Amino acid sequence: RKEVEQDPGPFNVPEGATVAFNCTYSNSASQSFFWYRQDCRKEPKLLMSVYSSGNEDGRFTAQLNRASQYISLLIRDSKLSDSATYLCVVNTGGFKTIFGAGTRLFVKA
Amino acid sequence: EAQVTQNPRYLITVTGKKLTVTCSQNMNHEYMSWYRQDPGLGLRQIYYSMNVEVTDKGDVPEGYKVSRKEKRNFPLILESPSPNQTSLYFCATRPLHTGIRGDQPQHFGDGTRLSIL
């Protein structure tokens, strides 16, 4: 079993749709969680950190469920520019970082 | 401007010819890390460093070396490159200290595309 698992997709959605991604992690000692986006094999860019209480940034909402060991990302009112690969990132104890393989999103006009 | 600079951006070379990919950051961050990205596998951590002269293995360290003689630089060394090291490589950095809500996020360089023939 991979330490961090994501549905690879692709998710194909129309503009304006709401889409949700989930990510599960296996190490219960994991401490910090992030969502990054990556465009066409460019460098990953931080979308948002994920906090225990849940957090929102505009159209994006991230949530963490420590008991079930998963994090989620909700994108509301999808834009064409949201088309990208979304990476779930987990910092385990001891300074290691584990990336999920990514979920592809295509937003269509 | 905060920057993580990798060089070269692209390199095609042959098996066995030693190469070094440089990474430099201007943010005074303690933590630096190298990743490789392969189709279907996502980013995998090769080595990381918590500070000068402090390095440790990630998940895929075989065939790689690193050094951290200065805080701003973290070169990745392939002593004897092989075709299975053909990949897209990223360097990343972040502050070592943990904030109230956890670790700070990492900032990535633009990537280095290596082809080993």
PDB file of C-alpha atoms in Angstrom:
ATOM      1  CA  ARG A   1       0.000   0.000   0.000  1.00  0.00           C
ATOM      2  CA  LYS A   2       1.303   3.438  -0.901  1.00  0.00           C
ATOM      3  CA  GLU A   3       1.886   5.848   1.975  1.00  0.00           C
ATOM      4  CA  VAL A   4      -0.186   8.542   0.277  1.00  0.00           C
ATOM      5  CA  GLU A   5      -2.906   7.579  -2.182  1.00  0.00           C
ATOM      6  CA  GLN A   6      -4.951   9.675  -4.537  1.00  0.00           C
ATOM      7  CA  ASP A   7      -7.482   8.868  -7.230  1.00  0.00           C
ATOM      8  CA  PRO A   8      -5.492   9.572 -10.427  1.00  0.00           C
ATOM      9  CA  GLY A   9      -8.597  10.649 -12.344  1.00  0.00           C
ATOM     10  CA  PRO A  10      -8.861  12.272 -14.734  1.00  0.00           C
ATOM     11  CA  PHE A  11     -11.793  14.277 -13.552  1.00  0.00           C
ATOM     12  CA  ASN A  12     -13.543  15.953 -16.471  1.00  0.00           C
ATOM     13  CA  VAL A  13     -15.943  18.672 -15.328  1.00  0.00           C
ATOM     14  CA  PRO A  14     -17.723  21.616 -16.968  1.00  0.00           C
ATOM     15  CA  GLU A  15     -16.982  25.168 -15.985  1.00  0.00           C
ATOM     16  CA  GLY A  16     -18.872  26.157 -12.871  1.00  0.00           C
ATOM     17  CA  ALA A  17     -18.977  22.650 -11.446  1.00  0.00           C
ATOM     18  CA  THR A  18     -17.946  21.673  -7.945  1.00  0.00           C
ATOM     19  CA  VAL A  19     -15.341  18.932  -7.717  1.00  0.00           C
ATOM     20  CA  ALA A  20     -13.832  17.139  -4.750  1.00  0.00           C
ATOM     21  CA  PHE A  21     -10.589  15.215  -4.383  1.00  0.00           C
ATOM     22  CA  ASN A  22      -9.661  12.892  -1.568  1.00  0.00           C
ATOM     23  CA  CYS A  23      -6.291  11.674  -0.397  1.00  0.00           C
ATOM     24  CA  THR A  24      -5.529   9.000   2.184  1.00  0.00           C
ATOM     25  CA  TYR A  25      -2.316   8.554   4.143  1.00  0.00           C
ATOM     26  CA  SER A  26      -1.077   5.559   6.075  1.00  0.00           C
ATOM     27  CA  ASN A  27       1.295   7.025   8.665  1.00  0.00           C
ATOM     28  CA  SER A  28      -0.731   8.071  11.685  1.00  0.00           C
ATOM     29  CA  ALA A  29       2.233  10.116  12.954  1.00  0.00           C
ATOM     30  CA  SER A  30       1.996  12.449   9.952  1.00  0.00           C
ATOM     31  CA  GLN A  31       2.025  16.030  11.057  1.00  0.00           C
ATOM     32  CA  SER A  32       1.534  18.484   8.217  1.00  0.00           C
ATOM     33  CA  PHE A  33      -0.555  18.368   5.087  1.00  0.00           C
ATOM     34  CA  PHE A  34      -0.702  20.376   1.898  1.00  0.00           C
ATOM     35  CA  TRP A  35      -2.328  20.575  -1.499  1.00  0.00           C
ATOM     36  CA  TYR A  36      -0.147  21.632  -4.424  1.00  0.00           C
ATOM     37  CA  ARG A  37      -1.039  22.073  -8.061  1.00  0.00           C
ATOM     38  CA  GLN A  38       1.231  21.211 -10.935  1.00  0.00           C
ATOM     39  CA  ASP A  39       0.862  22.313 -14.551  1.00  0.00           C
ATOM     40  CA  CYS A  40       2.326  20.264 -17.411  1.00  0.00           C
ATOM     41  CA  ARG A  41       5.435  18.977 -15.549  1.00  0.00           C
ATOM     42  CA  LYS A  42       6.308  22.398 -14.233  1.00  0.00           C
ATOM     43  CA  GLU A  43       7.260  22.897 -10.614  1.00  0.00           C
ATOM     44  CA  PRO A  44       4.600  22.157  -7.985  1.00  0.00           C
ATOM     45  CA  LYS A  45       3.081  25.286  -6.498  1.00  0.00           C
ATOM     46  CA  LEU A  46       1.410  25.510  -3.125  1.00  0.00           C
ATOM     47  CA  LEU A  47      -2.355  25.717  -3.333  1.00  0.00           C
ATOM     48  CA  MET A  48      -3.035  25.602   0.387  1.00  0.00           C
ATOM     49  CA  SER A  49      -1.958  24.097   3.655  1.00  0.00           C
ATOM     50  CA  VAL A  50      -4.500  21.853   5.361  1.00  0.00           C
ATOM     51  CA  TYR A  51      -5.351  22.484   8.987  1.00  0.00           C
ATOM     52  CA  SER A  52      -7.172  20.312  11.479  1.00  0.00           C
ATOM     53  CA  SER A  53     -10.043  22.758  11.731  1.00  0.00           C
ATOM     54  CA  GLY A  54     -10.433  22.929   7.961  1.00  0.00           C
ATOM     55  CA  ASN A  55      -9.627  26.013   5.958  1.00  0.00           C
ATOM     56  CA  GLU A  56     -10.898  27.933   2.990  1.00  0.00           C
ATOM     57  CA  ASP A  57      -9.247  30.161   0.407  1.00  0.00           C
ATOM     58  CA  GLY A  58     -11.706  31.645  -2.027  1.00  0.00           C
ATOM     59  CA  ARG A  59     -13.200  28.822  -4.080  1.00  0.00           C
ATOM     60  CA  PHE A  60     -10.994  26.213  -2.431  1.00  0.00           C
ATOM     61  CA  THR A  61     -11.731  24.365   0.809  1.00  0.00           C
ATOM     62  CA  ALA A  62      -9.431  21.858   2.436  1.00  0.00           C
ATOM     63  CA  GLN A  63     -10.267  19.488   5.260  1.00  0.00           C
ATOM     64  CA  LEU A  64      -8.335  17.023   7.375  1.00  0.00           C
ATOM     65  CA  ASN A  65      -9.763  13.966   9.094  1.00  0.00           C
ATOM     66  CA  ARG A  66      -7.061  12.561  11.362  1.00  0.00           C
ATOM     67  CA  ALA A  67      -9.216   9.717  12.668  1.00  0.00           C
ATOM     68  CA  SER A  68      -9.789   8.356   9.172  1.00  0.00           C
ATOM     69  CA  GLN A  69      -6.422   9.580   7.868  1.00  0.00           C
ATOM     70  CA  TYR A  70      -7.594  11.458   4.843  1.00  0.00           C
ATOM     71  CA  ILE A  71      -7.559  14.974   3.519  1.00  0.00           C
ATOM     72  CA  SER A  72      -9.848  16.507   0.953  1.00  0.00           C
ATOM     73  CA  LEU A  73      -9.916  19.417  -1.451  1.00  0.00           C
ATOM     74  CA  LEU A  74     -13.138  20.975  -2.704  1.00  0.00           C
ATOM     75  CA  ILE A  75     -13.120  23.319  -5.678  1.00  0.00           C
ATOM     76  CA  ARG A  76     -16.265  25.343  -6.238  1.00  0.00           C
ATOM     77  CA  ASP A  77     -17.251  27.183  -9.422  1.00  0.00           C
ATOM     78  CA  SER A  78     -14.495  25.537 -11.468  1.00  0.00           C
ATOM     79  CA  LYS A  79     -12.621  27.694 -13.965  1.00  0.00           C
ATOM     80  CA  LEU A  80     -10.776  26.645 -17.101  1.00  0.00           C
ATOM     81  CA  SER A  81      -7.600  27.781 -15.371  1.00  0.00           C
ATOM     82  CA  ASP A  82      -8.145  25.174 -12.634  1.00  0.00           C
ATOM     83  CA  SER A  83      -7.155  22.455 -15.125  1.00  0.00           C
ATOM     84  CA  ALA A  84      -4.019  20.929 -13.614  1.00  0.00           C
ATOM     85  CA  THR A  85      -2.752  18.029 -11.552  1.00  0.00           C
ATOM     86  CA  TYR A  86      -3.447  18.321  -7.830  1.00  0.00           C
ATOM     87  CA  LEU A  87      -0.885  16.814  -5.504  1.00  0.00           C
ATOM     88  CA  CYS A  88      -1.569  15.707  -1.962  1.00  0.00           C
ATOM     89  CA  VAL A  89       1.534  16.176   0.220  1.00  0.00           C
ATOM     90  CA  VAL A  90       2.177  14.771   3.682  1.00  0.00           C
ATOM     91  CA  ASN A  91       5.067  15.558   6.013  1.00  0.00           C
ATOM     92  CA  THR A  92       5.698  12.567   8.205  1.00  0.00           C
ATOM     93  CA  GLY A  93       7.629  12.773  11.437  1.00  0.00           C
ATOM     94  CA  GLY A  94      11.386  13.060  10.921  1.00  0.00           C
ATOM     95  CA  PHE A  95      11.413  15.592   8.092  1.00  0.00           C
ATOM     96  CA  LYS A  96      10.396  13.264   5.267  1.00  0.00           C
ATOM     97  CA  THR A  97       7.852  14.376   2.694  1.00  0.00           C
ATOM     98  CA  ILE A  98       5.573  12.021   0.791  1.00  0.00           C
ATOM     99  CA  PHE A  99       3.690  13.042  -2.339  1.00  0.00           C
ATOM    100  CA  GLY A 100       0.620  11.420  -3.766  1.00  0.00           C
ATOM    101  CA  ALA A 101       0.822  10.573  -7.445  1.00  0.00           C
ATOM    102  CA  GLY A 102      -1.618  13.361  -8.261  1.00  0.00           C
ATOM    103  CA  THR A 103      -5.175  13.774  -9.537  1.00  0.00           C
ATOM    104  CA  ARG A 104      -5.700  15.188 -13.026  1.00  0.00           C
ATOM    105  CA  LEU A 105      -8.462  17.748 -13.457  1.00  0.00           C
ATOM    106  CA  PHE A 106      -9.784  18.967 -16.807  1.00  0.00           C
ATOM    107  CA  VAL A 107     -12.300  21.799 -16.761  1.00  0.00           C
ATOM    108  CA  LYS A 108     -14.188  22.168 -20.030  1.00  0.00           C
ATOM    109  CA  ALA A 109     -15.965  25.200 -21.441  1.00  0.00           C
TER     110      ALA A 109
ATOM    111  CA  GLU B   1      12.447  37.967  -4.945  1.00  0.00           C
ATOM    112  CA  ALA B   2      12.440  34.569  -3.241  1.00  0.00           C
ATOM    113  CA  GLN B   3      14.043  32.052  -5.561  1.00  0.00           C
ATOM    114  CA  VAL B   4      15.133  28.450  -5.800  1.00  0.00           C
ATOM    115  CA  THR B   5      17.486  28.132  -8.765  1.00  0.00           C
ATOM    116  CA  GLN B   6      18.403  24.846 -10.378  1.00  0.00           C
ATOM    117  CA  ASN B   7      21.055  24.281 -13.028  1.00  0.00           C
ATOM    118  CA  PRO B   8      21.086  22.940 -15.616  1.00  0.00           C
ATOM    119  CA  ARG B   9      17.425  22.998 -16.670  1.00  0.00           C
ATOM    120  CA  TYR B  10      17.993  20.314 -19.284  1.00  0.00           C
ATOM    121  CA  LEU B  11      20.809  17.807 -19.753  1.00  0.00           C
ATOM    122  CA  ILE B  12      21.340  14.856 -22.055  1.00  0.00           C
ATOM    123  CA  THR B  13      24.350  12.765 -21.150  1.00  0.00           C
ATOM    124  CA  VAL B  14      25.692   9.245 -21.292  1.00  0.00           C
ATOM    125  CA  THR B  15      25.879   6.408 -18.825  1.00  0.00           C
ATOM    126  CA  GLY B  16      28.742   6.657 -16.364  1.00  0.00           C
ATOM    127  CA  LYS B  17      29.645  10.298 -16.880  1.00  0.00           C
ATOM    128  CA  LYS B  18      29.541  12.032 -13.500  1.00  0.00           C
ATOM    129  CA  LEU B  19      27.219  14.999 -13.278  1.00  0.00           C
ATOM    130  CA  THR B  20      26.080  17.523 -10.696  1.00  0.00           C
ATOM    131  CA  VAL B  21      22.790  19.373 -10.574  1.00  0.00           C
ATOM    132  CA  THR B  22      23.050  22.530  -8.518  1.00  0.00           C
ATOM    133  CA  CYS B  23      20.373  24.063  -6.328  1.00  0.00           C
ATOM    134  CA  SER B  24      20.643  27.463  -4.725  1.00  0.00           C
ATOM    135  CA  GLN B  25      18.135  29.391  -2.589  1.00  0.00           C
ATOM    136  CA  ASN B  26      18.112  32.993  -1.382  1.00  0.00           C
ATOM    137  CA  MET B  27      15.543  32.606   1.417  1.00  0.00           C
ATOM    138  CA  ASN B  28      17.962  31.558   4.168  1.00  0.00           C
ATOM    139  CA  HIS B  29      15.970  28.367   4.695  1.00  0.00           C
ATOM    140  CA  GLU B  30      17.505  25.571   6.736  1.00  0.00           C
ATOM    141  CA  TYR B  31      15.647  22.715   5.052  1.00  0.00           C
ATOM    142  CA  MET B  32      16.390  21.669   1.477  1.00  0.00           C
ATOM    143  CA  SER B  33      15.325  18.582  -0.419  1.00  0.00           C
ATOM    144  CA  TRP B  34      15.669  16.804  -3.752  1.00  0.00           C
ATOM    145  CA  TYR B  35      12.878  14.925  -5.540  1.00  0.00           C
ATOM    146  CA  ARG B  36      12.539  13.030  -8.749  1.00  0.00           C
ATOM    147  CA  GLN B  37       9.289  12.776 -10.674  1.00  0.00           C
ATOM    148  CA  ASP B  38       8.421   9.888 -12.950  1.00  0.00           C
ATOM    149  CA  PRO B  39       5.146   9.222 -14.797  1.00  0.00           C
ATOM    150  CA  GLY B  40       2.599   7.468 -12.622  1.00  0.00           C
ATOM    151  CA  LEU B  41       4.830   7.614  -9.537  1.00  0.00           C
ATOM    152  CA  GLY B  42       4.588  11.232  -8.494  1.00  0.00           C
ATOM    153  CA  LEU B  43       7.425  13.001  -6.738  1.00  0.00           C
ATOM    154  CA  ARG B  44       9.717  10.835  -4.640  1.00  0.00           C
ATOM    155  CA  GLN B  45      12.179  12.225  -2.140  1.00  0.00           C
ATOM    156  CA  ILE B  46      15.844  11.440  -2.819  1.00  0.00           C
ATOM    157  CA  TYR B  47      17.709  13.270  -0.023  1.00  0.00           C
ATOM    158  CA  TYR B  48      17.001  16.115   2.338  1.00  0.00           C
ATOM    159  CA  SER B  49      19.043  18.372   4.554  1.00  0.00           C
ATOM    160  CA  MET B  50      18.025  20.027   7.807  1.00  0.00           C
ATOM    161  CA  ASN B  51      20.991  22.386   7.882  1.00  0.00           C
ATOM    162  CA  VAL B  52      24.651  22.758   6.933  1.00  0.00           C
ATOM    163  CA  GLU B  53      26.446  19.402   7.102  1.00  0.00           C
ATOM    164  CA  VAL B  54      23.212  17.592   8.094  1.00  0.00           C
ATOM    165  CA  THR B  55      21.707  15.361   5.420  1.00  0.00           C
ATOM    166  CA  ASP B  56      19.569  12.232   5.367  1.00  0.00           C
ATOM    167  CA  LYS B  57      18.166   9.753   2.889  1.00  0.00           C
ATOM    168  CA  GLY B  58      14.698   9.990   1.453  1.00  0.00           C
ATOM    169  CA  ASP B  59      12.852   7.124  -0.178  1.00  0.00           C
ATOM    170  CA  VAL B  60      15.019   6.694  -3.292  1.00  0.00           C
ATOM    171  CA  PRO B  61      18.645   7.639  -2.440  1.00  0.00           C
ATOM    172  CA  GLU B  62      20.403   4.856  -4.377  1.00  0.00           C
ATOM    173  CA  GLY B  63      22.767   6.194  -7.019  1.00  0.00           C
ATOM    174  CA  TYR B  64      22.763   9.758  -5.653  1.00  0.00           C
ATOM    175  CA  LYS B  65      24.925  11.812  -3.328  1.00  0.00           C
ATOM    176  CA  VAL B  66      24.391  15.238  -1.838  1.00  0.00           C
ATOM    177  CA  SER B  67      26.378  17.740   0.150  1.00  0.00           C
ATOM    178  CA  ARG B  68      25.457  20.789   2.214  1.00  0.00           C
ATOM    179  CA  LYS B  69      28.579  22.826   2.806  1.00  0.00           C
ATOM    180  CA  GLU B  70      26.752  26.146   2.677  1.00  0.00           C
ATOM    181  CA  LYS B  71      23.238  27.007   3.748  1.00  0.00           C
ATOM    182  CA  ARG B  72      22.169  28.312   0.351  1.00  0.00           C
ATOM    183  CA  ASN B  73      23.442  25.412  -1.802  1.00  0.00           C
ATOM    184  CA  PHE B  74      22.421  21.761  -1.990  1.00  0.00           C
ATOM    185  CA  PRO B  75      23.928  20.030  -5.039  1.00  0.00           C
ATOM    186  CA  LEU B  76      22.750  16.615  -6.241  1.00  0.00           C
ATOM    187  CA  ILE B  77      25.553  14.413  -7.512  1.00  0.00           C
ATOM    188  CA  LEU B  78      25.221  11.418  -9.799  1.00  0.00           C
ATOM    189  CA  GLU B  79      28.605   9.702  -9.630  1.00  0.00           C
ATOM    190  CA  SER B  80      27.847   7.129 -12.340  1.00  0.00           C
ATOM    191  CA  PRO B  81      24.534   7.949 -13.989  1.00  0.00           C
ATOM    192  CA  SER B  82      22.436   5.155 -15.452  1.00  0.00           C
ATOM    193  CA  PRO B  83      19.406   5.232 -17.773  1.00  0.00           C
ATOM    194  CA  ASN B  84      17.019   4.519 -14.869  1.00  0.00           C
ATOM    195  CA  GLN B  85      17.976   7.916 -13.466  1.00  0.00           C
ATOM    196  CA  THR B  86      16.399   9.623 -16.464  1.00  0.00           C
ATOM    197  CA  SER B  87      13.789  11.783 -14.799  1.00  0.00           C
ATOM    198  CA  LEU B  88      12.540  15.237 -13.905  1.00  0.00           C
ATOM    199  CA  TYR B  89      14.289  16.523 -10.776  1.00  0.00           C
ATOM    200  CA  PHE B  90      13.085  19.198  -8.367  1.00  0.00           C
ATOM    201  CA  CYS B  91      14.864  20.956  -5.544  1.00  0.00           C
ATOM    202  CA  ALA B  92      12.755  22.442  -2.760  1.00  0.00           C
ATOM    203  CA  THR B  93      13.309  24.465   0.379  1.00  0.00           C
ATOM    204  CA  ARG B  94      11.414  25.605   3.467  1.00  0.00           C
ATOM    205  CA  PRO B  95      12.117  26.993   6.924  1.00  0.00           C
ATOM    206  CA  LEU B  96      12.939  24.262   9.394  1.00  0.00           C
ATOM    207  CA  HIS B  97      10.959  25.682  12.278  1.00  0.00           C
ATOM    208  CA  THR B  98       7.385  24.582  12.677  1.00  0.00           C
ATOM    209  CA  GLY B  99       4.680  27.201  12.839  1.00  0.00           C
ATOM    210  CA  ILE B 100       1.700  27.098  15.157  1.00  0.00           C
ATOM    211  CA  ARG B 101      -0.209  25.068  12.594  1.00  0.00           C
ATOM    212  CA  GLY B 102       2.582  22.790  11.452  1.00  0.00           C
ATOM    213  CA  ASP B 103       5.404  22.776   8.959  1.00  0.00           C
ATOM    214  CA  GLN B 104       5.853  25.586   6.502  1.00  0.00           C
ATOM    215  CA  PRO B 105       5.206  24.653   2.852  1.00  0.00           C
ATOM    216  CA  GLN B 106       8.077  23.984   0.468  1.00  0.00           C
ATOM    217  CA  HIS B 107       9.106  26.226  -2.409  1.00  0.00           C
ATOM    218  CA  PHE B 108      10.273  24.475  -5.554  1.00  0.00           C
ATOM    219  CA  GLY B 109      12.817  25.228  -8.219  1.00  0.00           C
ATOM    220  CA  ASP B 110      11.851  25.115 -11.890  1.00  0.00           C
ATOM    221  CA  GLY B 111      13.074  21.566 -12.344  1.00  0.00           C
ATOM    222  CA  THR B 112      15.889  19.820 -14.201  1.00  0.00           C
ATOM    223  CA  ARG B 113      15.113  17.348 -16.952  1.00  0.00           C
ATOM    224  CA  LEU B 114      17.858  14.708 -17.148  1.00  0.00           C
ATOM    225  CA  SER B 115      18.194  12.143 -19.915  1.00  0.00           C
ATOM    226  CA  ILE B 116      20.819   9.442 -19.439  1.00  0.00           C
ATOM    227  CA  LEU B 117      21.533   7.498 -22.623  1.00  0.00           C
TER     228      LEU B 117
END
